[in-house]
Amino acid sequence: MTTNPLLPLRDKINELDKMLLELIAKRRNLSTQVIHTKIGANIPVRDMERERSLIISLINQGKNYHLDDVFIKRLYQLIIEDSVLLQQKILQEKLNDDIIATAKVAFLGPKGSYSHSATRRYASAHLDQMIESSCTSFKDVFEQVERGEVDYGILPIENSSSGSINEVYDLLQKTNLHIIGELSLPIDHCVLAMPNSQLEQIDTIYSHPQPFQQCSNFLESHPHWKIVYCDSTSSAMETVAKLNKPNVAAMGNKDGGELYGLQVLKHNFANQKENITRFIVLARQPIAVSDQIPAKTTILMKTGQQAGALVDALLVLRNHNIIMTKLESRPIHGTPWEEMFYIDLHGNIHSYEMQTALKELASMTLYTKVLGCYPSDSIVSIM
């Protein structure tokens, strides 16, 4: 029997991959030592100039090995992002002694949903162990956290393609929960079907209305497909798995498809290639955020109905050099023609600028409430 000539080469590649993993682990260990030094010296986590110089140096060194500049840049931006998030986690754990290592977390939908993927990603970065609790509605997530049945709730709040998720904003009006974190999840809708199915065989596709909306151009190229709406992408994948037919498919995420034994027939076909959903993390108690890391503060505000009331409030933020990253208005239930404004701000609630601005806003608005101060999930590109 002829031996596969690729096997010795693959063994060498496997050995190199093992060495790379060991080196990455050693680098992470050094990052841990770095943050303990920064804590003692009160040095910010990010040093953008140092990071920029490092990548430029590595790109130049890579030329000696004929390595592509873009590849080096992308690789080390990922490594630096991992280091930054690790240092932030250690810093926050030191500042918040009551952070829960093993937590029960509520999310929308069955296992395999995008909310489930976001929950798993958050847990891998912030928790030692997670107990999952799936919910049938956004309201159910809020109520489970409020009743103390779970420690955290993770909810989508906006999508770069389809906009804000109004129901979540409306529920934030009536809760005493606090936003303690955020994360952004890239969304890659896939056509998922049973193994050995072919895209040409598909005549029926199941999914939640939102993926259909975000992939309308792709669906128009398959006019013969019957579209079946489901209450979640998870239930769509579960339905396709139970039907076990080569002509039916679901639109959902790859990780969820694997849970239901489905294969990817097509991916990366959304109307907008950069499709990202931002999630928030809710808890019964607020957290403290170190001034050594970038923070966000989300406030809820109601202004009077006189001309220029909102503009005057926003000028307060400008006068204190506070950057606004999101402004969302929602009607107040039971009060026709009146609105609440949700505002995301770059800054720590305990900073002098933020405290001064909030006092001014409280004196000139009908209602101002801080929904949460939390570490920013946005790792700014350094090049």
mmCIF file of C-alpha atoms in Angstrom:
data_model
loop_
_atom_site.group_PDB
_atom_site.id
_atom_site.type_symbol
_atom_site.label_atom_id
_atom_site.label_comp_id
_atom_site.label_asym_id
_atom_site.label_seq_id
_atom_site.Cartn_x
_atom_site.Cartn_y
_atom_site.Cartn_z
ATOM 1 C CA MET A 1 0.000 0.000 0.000
ATOM 2 C CA THR A 2 1.388 3.407 -1.011
ATOM 3 C CA THR A 3 1.994 5.820 1.868
ATOM 4 C CA ASN A 4 0.433 9.256 1.497
ATOM 5 C CA PRO A 5 3.396 11.585 0.765
ATOM 6 C CA LEU A 6 1.593 14.462 2.512
ATOM 7 C CA LEU A 7 1.599 12.779 5.923
ATOM 8 C CA PRO A 8 5.215 13.675 6.912
ATOM 9 C CA LEU A 9 4.633 17.296 5.880
ATOM 10 C CA ARG A 10 1.361 17.460 7.795
ATOM 11 C CA ASP A 11 3.095 16.061 10.874
ATOM 12 C CA LYS A 12 5.653 18.878 10.667
ATOM 13 C CA ILE A 13 2.892 21.473 10.294
ATOM 14 C CA ASN A 14 1.047 19.995 13.282
ATOM 15 C CA GLU A 15 4.219 20.245 15.354
ATOM 16 C CA LEU A 16 4.705 23.882 14.355
ATOM 17 C CA ASP A 17 1.073 24.660 15.185
ATOM 18 C CA LYS A 18 1.607 23.158 18.634
ATOM 19 C CA MET A 19 4.655 25.358 19.117
ATOM 20 C CA LEU A 20 2.681 28.435 18.015
ATOM 21 C CA LEU A 21 -0.021 27.686 20.595
ATOM 22 C CA GLU A 22 2.616 27.339 23.307
ATOM 23 C CA LEU A 23 4.155 30.684 22.308
ATOM 24 C CA ILE A 24 0.757 32.422 22.289
ATOM 25 C CA ALA A 25 0.083 31.035 25.782
ATOM 26 C CA LYS A 26 3.477 32.347 26.975
ATOM 27 C CA ARG A 27 2.672 35.756 25.480
ATOM 28 C CA ARG A 28 -0.671 35.828 27.311
ATOM 29 C CA ASN A 29 1.125 34.988 30.551
ATOM 30 C CA LEU A 30 3.419 37.972 30.013
ATOM 31 C CA SER A 31 0.339 40.143 29.377
ATOM 32 C CA THR A 32 -0.915 39.078 32.798
ATOM 33 C CA GLN A 33 2.358 40.210 34.357
ATOM 34 C CA VAL A 34 2.148 43.481 32.416
ATOM 35 C CA ILE A 35 -1.301 44.382 33.758
ATOM 36 C CA HIS A 36 -0.256 43.739 37.367
ATOM 37 C CA THR A 37 2.633 46.169 36.798
ATOM 38 C CA LYS A 38 0.255 48.702 35.213
ATOM 39 C CA ILE A 39 -2.145 48.401 38.144
ATOM 40 C CA GLY A 40 0.653 49.195 40.602
ATOM 41 C CA ALA A 41 1.810 52.198 38.562
ATOM 42 C CA ASN A 42 -1.713 53.344 37.527
ATOM 43 C CA ILE A 43 -0.805 53.137 33.825
ATOM 44 C CA PRO A 44 -3.609 52.901 31.208
ATOM 45 C CA VAL A 45 -4.159 49.514 29.585
ATOM 46 C CA ARG A 46 -3.810 50.885 26.060
ATOM 47 C CA ASP A 47 -0.572 52.383 24.718
ATOM 48 C CA MET A 48 -1.540 53.090 21.117
ATOM 49 C CA GLU A 49 1.868 54.428 20.087
ATOM 50 C CA ARG A 50 3.625 51.337 21.458
ATOM 51 C CA GLU A 51 1.140 49.053 19.648
ATOM 52 C CA ARG A 52 1.540 50.971 16.381
ATOM 53 C CA SER A 53 5.339 50.845 16.586
ATOM 54 C CA LEU A 54 5.218 47.117 17.341
ATOM 55 C CA ILE A 55 3.143 46.312 14.261
ATOM 56 C CA ILE A 56 5.306 48.492 11.981
ATOM 57 C CA SER A 57 8.404 46.732 13.307
ATOM 58 C CA LEU A 58 6.855 43.282 12.800
ATOM 59 C CA ILE A 59 5.762 44.159 9.249
ATOM 60 C CA ASN A 60 9.343 45.177 8.443
ATOM 61 C CA GLN A 61 10.709 41.994 10.012
ATOM 62 C CA GLY A 62 8.153 39.972 8.058
ATOM 63 C CA LYS A 63 9.612 41.199 4.795
ATOM 64 C CA ASN A 64 12.729 39.137 5.561
ATOM 65 C CA TYR A 65 10.527 36.043 5.473
ATOM 66 C CA HIS A 66 8.397 37.166 2.488
ATOM 67 C CA LEU A 67 5.314 37.521 4.701
ATOM 68 C CA ASP A 68 2.470 39.708 3.482
ATOM 69 C CA ASP A 69 2.041 43.099 5.230
ATOM 70 C CA VAL A 70 -1.748 42.754 5.503
ATOM 71 C CA PHE A 71 -1.421 39.275 6.988
ATOM 72 C CA ILE A 72 1.016 40.476 9.660
ATOM 73 C CA LYS A 73 -1.194 43.452 10.496
ATOM 74 C CA ARG A 74 -4.381 41.378 10.824
ATOM 75 C CA LEU A 75 -2.646 38.662 12.849
ATOM 76 C CA TYR A 76 -1.124 41.024 15.400
ATOM 77 C CA GLN A 77 -4.208 43.182 15.717
ATOM 78 C CA LEU A 78 -6.007 40.012 16.830
ATOM 79 C CA ILE A 79 -3.205 39.149 19.256
ATOM 80 C CA ILE A 80 -3.140 42.689 20.666
ATOM 81 C CA GLU A 81 -6.951 42.717 21.002
ATOM 82 C CA ASP A 82 -6.783 39.460 22.966
ATOM 83 C CA SER A 83 -4.111 40.960 25.224
ATOM 84 C CA VAL A 84 -6.121 44.144 25.830
ATOM 85 C CA LEU A 85 -9.312 42.245 26.687
ATOM 86 C CA LEU A 86 -7.391 39.915 29.009
ATOM 87 C CA GLN A 87 -5.828 42.865 30.848
ATOM 88 C CA GLN A 88 -9.214 44.587 31.122
ATOM 89 C CA LYS A 89 -10.749 41.424 32.597
ATOM 90 C CA ILE A 90 -8.021 41.156 35.253
ATOM 91 C CA LEU A 91 -8.331 44.853 36.091
ATOM 92 C CA GLN A 92 -12.115 44.646 36.451
ATOM 93 C CA GLU A 93 -11.931 41.522 38.616
ATOM 94 C CA LYS A 94 -9.517 43.294 40.959
ATOM 95 C CA LEU A 95 -11.760 46.366 41.157
ATOM 96 C CA ASN A 96 -15.027 44.421 41.620
ATOM 97 C CA ASP A 97 -14.492 41.862 44.365
ATOM 98 C CA ASP A 98 -18.049 40.548 43.987
ATOM 99 C CA ILE A 99 -17.729 39.582 40.309
ATOM 100 C CA ILE A 100 -19.230 36.115 39.850
ATOM 101 C CA ALA A 101 -16.880 33.485 38.409
ATOM 102 C CA THR A 102 -19.610 30.908 37.824
ATOM 103 C CA ALA A 103 -22.781 32.568 36.614
ATOM 104 C CA LYS A 104 -26.198 31.672 35.271
ATOM 105 C CA VAL A 105 -26.897 33.677 32.116
ATOM 106 C CA ALA A 106 -30.204 34.215 30.306
ATOM 107 C CA PHE A 107 -30.456 34.783 26.553
ATOM 108 C CA LEU A 108 -33.118 34.768 23.847
ATOM 109 C CA GLY A 109 -33.971 31.639 21.933
ATOM 110 C CA PRO A 110 -32.874 28.003 21.992
ATOM 111 C CA LYS A 111 -29.255 26.931 21.728
ATOM 112 C CA GLY A 112 -27.796 27.852 18.374
ATOM 113 C CA SER A 113 -29.298 31.339 18.144
ATOM 114 C CA TYR A 114 -27.118 34.382 17.601
ATOM 115 C CA SER A 115 -27.906 35.429 21.176
ATOM 116 C CA HIS A 116 -26.631 32.033 22.318
ATOM 117 C CA SER A 117 -23.404 32.560 20.341
ATOM 118 C CA ALA A 118 -22.976 36.018 21.896
ATOM 119 C CA THR A 119 -23.584 34.573 25.363
ATOM 120 C CA ARG A 120 -20.967 31.874 24.863
ATOM 121 C CA ARG A 121 -18.475 34.451 23.590
ATOM 122 C CA TYR A 122 -19.064 36.728 26.586
ATOM 123 C CA ALA A 123 -18.746 33.806 28.990
ATOM 124 C CA SER A 124 -15.454 32.640 27.451
ATOM 125 C CA ALA A 125 -13.963 36.106 28.008
ATOM 126 C CA HIS A 126 -15.431 36.937 31.433
ATOM 127 C CA LEU A 127 -16.551 33.795 33.272
ATOM 128 C CA ASP A 128 -14.869 30.642 34.510
ATOM 129 C CA GLN A 129 -18.067 28.653 34.089
ATOM 130 C CA MET A 130 -21.559 29.395 32.756
ATOM 131 C CA ILE A 131 -24.991 27.859 33.319
ATOM 132 C CA GLU A 132 -27.245 28.657 30.353
ATOM 133 C CA SER A 133 -30.880 29.708 30.572
ATOM 134 C CA SER A 134 -32.746 30.101 27.273
ATOM 135 C CA CYS A 135 -35.763 32.423 27.147
ATOM 136 C CA THR A 136 -38.720 32.759 24.812
ATOM 137 C CA SER A 137 -38.833 36.568 24.773
ATOM 138 C CA PHE A 138 -36.794 39.673 25.585
ATOM 139 C CA LYS A 139 -39.195 40.360 28.456
ATOM 140 C CA ASP A 140 -38.482 36.909 29.871
ATOM 141 C CA VAL A 141 -34.735 37.694 29.920
ATOM 142 C CA PHE A 142 -35.365 40.900 31.880
ATOM 143 C CA GLU A 143 -37.707 39.164 34.333
ATOM 144 C CA GLN A 144 -35.360 36.249 35.022
ATOM 145 C CA VAL A 145 -32.588 38.678 35.985
ATOM 146 C CA GLU A 146 -34.967 40.883 38.010
ATOM 147 C CA ARG A 147 -36.297 37.892 39.976
ATOM 148 C CA GLY A 148 -32.780 36.656 40.724
ATOM 149 C CA GLU A 149 -33.234 33.414 38.806
ATOM 150 C CA VAL A 150 -30.116 34.216 36.765
ATOM 151 C CA ASP A 151 -27.107 36.442 37.367
ATOM 152 C CA TYR A 152 -26.902 38.106 33.945
ATOM 153 C CA GLY A 153 -29.028 38.667 30.878
ATOM 154 C CA ILE A 154 -27.575 39.176 27.395
ATOM 155 C CA LEU A 155 -29.707 40.953 24.806
ATOM 156 C CA PRO A 156 -29.203 42.329 21.294
ATOM 157 C CA ILE A 157 -29.793 46.080 21.169
ATOM 158 C CA GLU A 158 -28.797 47.165 17.661
ATOM 159 C CA ASN A 159 -27.664 45.791 14.321
ATOM 160 C CA SER A 160 -25.491 47.650 11.820
ATOM 161 C CA SER A 161 -27.789 46.558 8.988
ATOM 162 C CA SER A 162 -31.349 46.607 10.369
ATOM 163 C CA GLY A 163 -30.944 49.212 13.121
ATOM 164 C CA SER A 164 -32.101 49.359 16.733
ATOM 165 C CA ILE A 165 -34.091 46.626 18.451
ATOM 166 C CA ASN A 166 -36.945 48.735 19.763
ATOM 167 C CA GLU A 167 -38.435 46.195 22.144
ATOM 168 C CA VAL A 168 -35.220 46.055 24.178
ATOM 169 C CA TYR A 169 -35.049 49.851 24.380
ATOM 170 C CA ASP A 170 -38.668 49.958 25.546
ATOM 171 C CA LEU A 171 -38.005 47.384 28.269
ATOM 172 C CA LEU A 172 -35.028 49.419 29.513
ATOM 173 C CA GLN A 173 -37.474 52.241 30.335
ATOM 174 C CA LYS A 174 -39.182 50.157 33.000
ATOM 175 C CA THR A 175 -36.367 48.178 34.613
ATOM 176 C CA ASN A 176 -34.052 48.790 37.555
ATOM 177 C CA LEU A 177 -31.376 46.563 36.037
ATOM 178 C CA HIS A 178 -27.967 47.948 35.102
ATOM 179 C CA ILE A 179 -25.919 47.592 31.921
ATOM 180 C CA ILE A 180 -22.568 46.122 33.002
ATOM 181 C CA GLY A 181 -21.079 45.116 29.658
ATOM 182 C CA GLU A 182 -21.370 45.005 25.908
ATOM 183 C CA LEU A 183 -20.066 42.916 23.040
ATOM 184 C CA SER A 184 -20.240 43.115 19.266
ATOM 185 C CA LEU A 185 -20.866 39.935 17.297
ATOM 186 C CA PRO A 186 -20.142 39.771 13.544
ATOM 187 C CA ILE A 187 -23.158 38.221 11.840
ATOM 188 C CA ASP A 188 -22.551 35.850 8.936
ATOM 189 C CA HIS A 189 -25.851 34.403 7.753
ATOM 190 C CA CYS A 190 -25.470 30.948 6.204
ATOM 191 C CA VAL A 191 -27.701 28.633 4.199
ATOM 192 C CA LEU A 192 -27.704 25.479 6.326
ATOM 193 C CA ALA A 193 -28.973 22.081 5.213
ATOM 194 C CA MET A 194 -28.604 18.385 5.893
ATOM 195 C CA PRO A 195 -25.286 16.745 4.957
ATOM 196 C CA ASN A 196 -24.957 15.885 1.257
ATOM 197 C CA SER A 197 -27.589 18.472 0.271
ATOM 198 C CA GLN A 198 -26.779 20.777 -2.643
ATOM 199 C CA LEU A 199 -27.751 24.434 -3.010
ATOM 200 C CA GLU A 200 -29.447 23.585 -6.334
ATOM 201 C CA GLN A 201 -31.818 21.212 -4.523
ATOM 202 C CA ILE A 202 -33.209 23.788 -2.103
ATOM 203 C CA ASP A 203 -36.787 24.962 -2.657
ATOM 204 C CA THR A 204 -37.820 25.932 0.913
ATOM 205 C CA ILE A 205 -35.908 28.037 3.456
ATOM 206 C CA TYR A 206 -36.736 28.679 7.124
ATOM 207 C CA SER A 207 -35.576 31.563 9.329
ATOM 208 C CA HIS A 208 -36.456 34.524 11.517
ATOM 209 C CA PRO A 209 -37.747 37.593 9.600
ATOM 210 C CA GLN A 210 -34.615 39.646 10.387
ATOM 211 C CA PRO A 211 -32.104 37.459 8.452
ATOM 212 C CA PHE A 212 -34.528 37.406 5.506
ATOM 213 C CA GLN A 213 -34.633 41.202 5.630
ATOM 214 C CA GLN A 214 -30.851 41.511 5.861
ATOM 215 C CA CYS A 215 -30.327 39.090 2.949
ATOM 216 C CA SER A 216 -33.127 40.235 0.632
ATOM 217 C CA ASN A 217 -30.806 40.680 -2.363
ATOM 218 C CA PHE A 218 -29.628 37.083 -2.092
ATOM 219 C CA LEU A 219 -33.191 35.802 -1.769
ATOM 220 C CA GLU A 220 -34.221 37.705 -4.899
ATOM 221 C CA SER A 221 -31.674 35.642 -6.822
ATOM 222 C CA HIS A 222 -33.619 32.510 -5.767
ATOM 223 C CA PRO A 223 -37.222 33.517 -6.553
ATOM 224 C CA HIS A 224 -38.438 29.919 -6.593
ATOM 225 C CA TRP A 225 -37.611 29.411 -2.894
ATOM 226 C CA LYS A 226 -40.546 29.250 -0.505
ATOM 227 C CA ILE A 227 -39.824 31.428 2.534
ATOM 228 C CA VAL A 228 -41.116 30.153 5.898
ATOM 229 C CA TYR A 229 -40.926 32.494 8.906
ATOM 230 C CA CYS A 230 -39.924 31.152 12.326
ATOM 231 C CA ASP A 231 -39.701 32.740 15.784
ATOM 232 C CA SER A 232 -35.900 32.317 15.812
ATOM 233 C CA THR A 233 -33.031 31.071 13.674
ATOM 234 C CA SER A 234 -32.625 28.240 16.201
ATOM 235 C CA SER A 235 -36.153 26.940 15.653
ATOM 236 C CA ALA A 236 -35.551 27.193 11.898
ATOM 237 C CA MET A 237 -32.446 25.003 12.176
ATOM 238 C CA GLU A 238 -34.229 22.573 14.484
ATOM 239 C CA THR A 239 -37.096 22.293 11.991
ATOM 240 C CA VAL A 240 -34.750 21.542 9.093
ATOM 241 C CA ALA A 241 -32.909 18.915 11.163
ATOM 242 C CA LYS A 242 -36.204 17.209 12.070
ATOM 243 C CA LEU A 243 -37.497 17.277 8.478
ATOM 244 C CA ASN A 244 -34.243 15.670 7.318
ATOM 245 C CA LYS A 245 -34.914 16.448 3.647
ATOM 246 C CA PRO A 246 -32.363 17.521 1.011
ATOM 247 C CA ASN A 247 -34.617 20.262 -0.408
ATOM 248 C CA VAL A 248 -35.105 22.332 2.797
ATOM 249 C CA ALA A 249 -32.653 24.718 4.445
ATOM 250 C CA ALA A 250 -32.403 27.227 7.269
ATOM 251 C CA MET A 251 -30.780 30.637 7.376
ATOM 252 C CA GLY A 252 -28.708 31.006 10.526
ATOM 253 C CA ASN A 253 -25.178 30.944 11.933
ATOM 254 C CA LYS A 254 -22.535 28.297 11.387
ATOM 255 C CA ASP A 255 -22.060 27.499 15.099
ATOM 256 C CA GLY A 256 -25.770 26.911 15.530
ATOM 257 C CA GLY A 257 -25.890 24.759 12.420
ATOM 258 C CA GLU A 258 -23.209 22.488 13.853
ATOM 259 C CA LEU A 259 -25.333 21.930 16.974
ATOM 260 C CA TYR A 260 -28.144 20.633 14.770
ATOM 261 C CA GLY A 261 -25.936 18.595 12.434
ATOM 262 C CA LEU A 262 -26.347 20.932 9.448
ATOM 263 C CA GLN A 263 -23.750 21.882 6.854
ATOM 264 C CA VAL A 264 -23.064 25.271 5.288
ATOM 265 C CA LEU A 265 -24.083 25.501 1.622
ATOM 266 C CA LYS A 266 -23.520 29.253 1.246
ATOM 267 C CA HIS A 267 -22.379 32.135 3.459
ATOM 268 C CA ASN A 268 -21.385 35.808 3.441
ATOM 269 C CA PHE A 269 -24.293 36.978 1.268
ATOM 270 C CA ALA A 270 -25.940 39.685 3.423
ATOM 271 C CA ASN A 271 -26.886 42.964 1.743
ATOM 272 C CA GLN A 272 -24.240 44.682 3.858
ATOM 273 C CA LYS A 273 -20.970 42.799 4.192
ATOM 274 C CA GLU A 274 -20.180 44.446 7.543
ATOM 275 C CA ASN A 275 -23.105 43.048 9.525
ATOM 276 C CA ILE A 276 -22.599 43.380 13.286
ATOM 277 C CA THR A 277 -25.006 43.042 16.195
ATOM 278 C CA ARG A 278 -24.256 44.819 19.456
ATOM 279 C CA PHE A 279 -25.367 43.082 22.652
ATOM 280 C CA ILE A 280 -25.670 44.451 26.184
ATOM 281 C CA VAL A 281 -25.196 42.590 29.465
ATOM 282 C CA LEU A 282 -27.669 43.276 32.284
ATOM 283 C CA ALA A 283 -27.287 42.640 36.027
ATOM 284 C CA ARG A 284 -29.095 43.617 39.220
ATOM 285 C CA GLN A 285 -26.132 45.607 40.558
ATOM 286 C CA PRO A 286 -23.863 48.098 38.756
ATOM 287 C CA ILE A 287 -20.120 47.583 38.473
ATOM 288 C CA ALA A 288 -17.182 49.907 38.953
ATOM 289 C CA VAL A 289 -15.065 50.557 35.856
ATOM 290 C CA SER A 290 -11.377 51.326 36.203
ATOM 291 C CA ASP A 291 -10.199 54.668 34.869
ATOM 292 C CA GLN A 292 -7.322 52.755 33.262
ATOM 293 C CA ILE A 293 -9.591 51.305 30.566
ATOM 294 C CA PRO A 294 -11.967 52.859 27.997
ATOM 295 C CA ALA A 295 -15.520 53.034 29.344
ATOM 296 C CA LYS A 296 -19.016 53.791 28.102
ATOM 297 C CA THR A 297 -21.919 55.309 29.996
ATOM 298 C CA THR A 298 -25.526 54.913 28.838
ATOM 299 C CA ILE A 299 -28.138 57.381 30.059
ATOM 300 C CA LEU A 300 -31.908 57.708 29.685
ATOM 301 C CA MET A 301 -33.227 61.259 29.395
ATOM 302 C CA LYS A 302 -36.548 63.052 29.001
ATOM 303 C CA THR A 303 -36.507 66.695 27.940
ATOM 304 C CA GLY A 304 -39.243 69.275 27.940
ATOM 305 C CA GLN A 305 -41.229 69.931 24.772
ATOM 306 C CA GLN A 306 -40.052 73.500 24.345
ATOM 307 C CA ALA A 307 -38.084 74.423 21.222
ATOM 308 C CA GLY A 308 -34.397 73.486 21.404
ATOM 309 C CA ALA A 309 -34.686 71.392 24.582
ATOM 310 C CA LEU A 310 -32.791 68.404 23.149
ATOM 311 C CA VAL A 311 -30.191 70.639 21.486
ATOM 312 C CA ASP A 312 -29.529 72.411 24.781
ATOM 313 C CA ALA A 313 -28.999 69.065 26.512
ATOM 314 C CA LEU A 314 -26.605 67.836 23.837
ATOM 315 C CA LEU A 315 -24.634 71.088 24.047
ATOM 316 C CA VAL A 316 -23.888 70.225 27.685
ATOM 317 C CA LEU A 317 -22.112 67.087 26.471
ATOM 318 C CA ARG A 318 -20.162 69.042 23.859
ATOM 319 C CA ASN A 319 -19.136 71.690 26.365
ATOM 320 C CA HIS A 320 -17.593 68.976 28.552
ATOM 321 C CA ASN A 321 -15.870 67.223 25.620
ATOM 322 C CA ILE A 322 -17.958 64.076 26.041
ATOM 323 C CA ILE A 323 -18.308 62.065 22.843
ATOM 324 C CA MET A 324 -21.791 60.734 22.042
ATOM 325 C CA THR A 325 -21.779 57.445 20.098
ATOM 326 C CA LYS A 326 -25.517 56.734 19.999
ATOM 327 C CA LEU A 327 -28.750 58.721 20.249
ATOM 328 C CA GLU A 328 -32.008 56.772 20.145
ATOM 329 C CA SER A 329 -35.517 58.095 20.757
ATOM 330 C CA ARG A 330 -38.470 55.959 21.842
ATOM 331 C CA PRO A 331 -42.082 56.918 22.670
ATOM 332 C CA ILE A 332 -43.166 56.901 26.316
ATOM 333 C CA HIS A 333 -45.958 54.348 26.721
ATOM 334 C CA GLY A 334 -49.146 55.924 28.001
ATOM 335 C CA THR A 335 -47.943 59.468 27.214
ATOM 336 C CA PRO A 336 -48.714 60.316 23.566
ATOM 337 C CA TRP A 337 -46.239 62.463 21.612
ATOM 338 C CA GLU A 338 -43.587 62.373 24.333
ATOM 339 C CA GLU A 339 -40.261 60.592 23.956
ATOM 340 C CA MET A 340 -37.361 59.233 25.965
ATOM 341 C CA PHE A 341 -33.816 59.576 24.638
ATOM 342 C CA TYR A 342 -31.194 56.875 25.070
ATOM 343 C CA ILE A 343 -27.638 58.188 24.788
ATOM 344 C CA ASP A 344 -24.371 56.213 24.712
ATOM 345 C CA LEU A 345 -21.367 58.251 25.826
ATOM 346 C CA HIS A 346 -17.642 57.598 25.763
ATOM 347 C CA GLY A 347 -16.440 58.108 29.303
ATOM 348 C CA ASN A 348 -16.426 56.848 32.858
ATOM 349 C CA ILE A 349 -19.307 57.910 35.071
ATOM 350 C CA HIS A 350 -16.866 58.739 37.875
ATOM 351 C CA SER A 351 -14.811 61.175 35.789
ATOM 352 C CA TYR A 352 -15.065 64.857 36.655
ATOM 353 C CA GLU A 353 -16.367 65.721 33.174
ATOM 354 C CA MET A 354 -19.130 63.114 33.295
ATOM 355 C CA GLN A 355 -20.204 63.970 36.842
ATOM 356 C CA THR A 356 -20.382 67.678 36.019
ATOM 357 C CA ALA A 357 -22.321 67.053 32.787
ATOM 358 C CA LEU A 358 -24.835 64.752 34.525
ATOM 359 C CA LYS A 359 -25.506 67.354 37.218
ATOM 360 C CA GLU A 360 -26.182 69.987 34.562
ATOM 361 C CA LEU A 361 -28.473 67.614 32.648
ATOM 362 C CA ALA A 362 -30.412 66.762 35.809
ATOM 363 C CA SER A 363 -31.089 70.450 36.402
ATOM 364 C CA MET A 364 -32.395 71.140 32.883
ATOM 365 C CA THR A 365 -34.265 67.935 31.944
ATOM 366 C CA LEU A 366 -37.481 66.422 33.278
ATOM 367 C CA TYR A 367 -35.795 63.074 33.922
ATOM 368 C CA THR A 368 -32.260 61.706 33.678
ATOM 369 C CA LYS A 369 -31.185 58.206 34.678
ATOM 370 C CA VAL A 370 -27.875 56.346 34.296
ATOM 371 C CA LEU A 371 -28.574 52.891 32.844
ATOM 372 C CA GLY A 372 -24.997 51.740 33.275
ATOM 373 C CA CYS A 373 -21.275 52.390 33.074
ATOM 374 C CA TYR A 374 -19.268 49.525 31.614
ATOM 375 C CA PRO A 375 -16.020 48.655 29.792
ATOM 376 C CA SER A 376 -16.113 49.521 26.105
ATOM 377 C CA ASP A 377 -16.019 46.450 23.871
ATOM 378 C CA SER A 378 -14.695 48.474 20.941
ATOM 379 C CA ILE A 379 -10.985 47.842 20.483
ATOM 380 C CA VAL A 380 -9.921 50.797 18.344
ATOM 381 C CA SER A 381 -7.813 49.909 15.305
ATOM 382 C CA ILE A 382 -4.277 51.178 15.775
ATOM 383 C CA MET A 383 -3.388 51.505 12.094
#
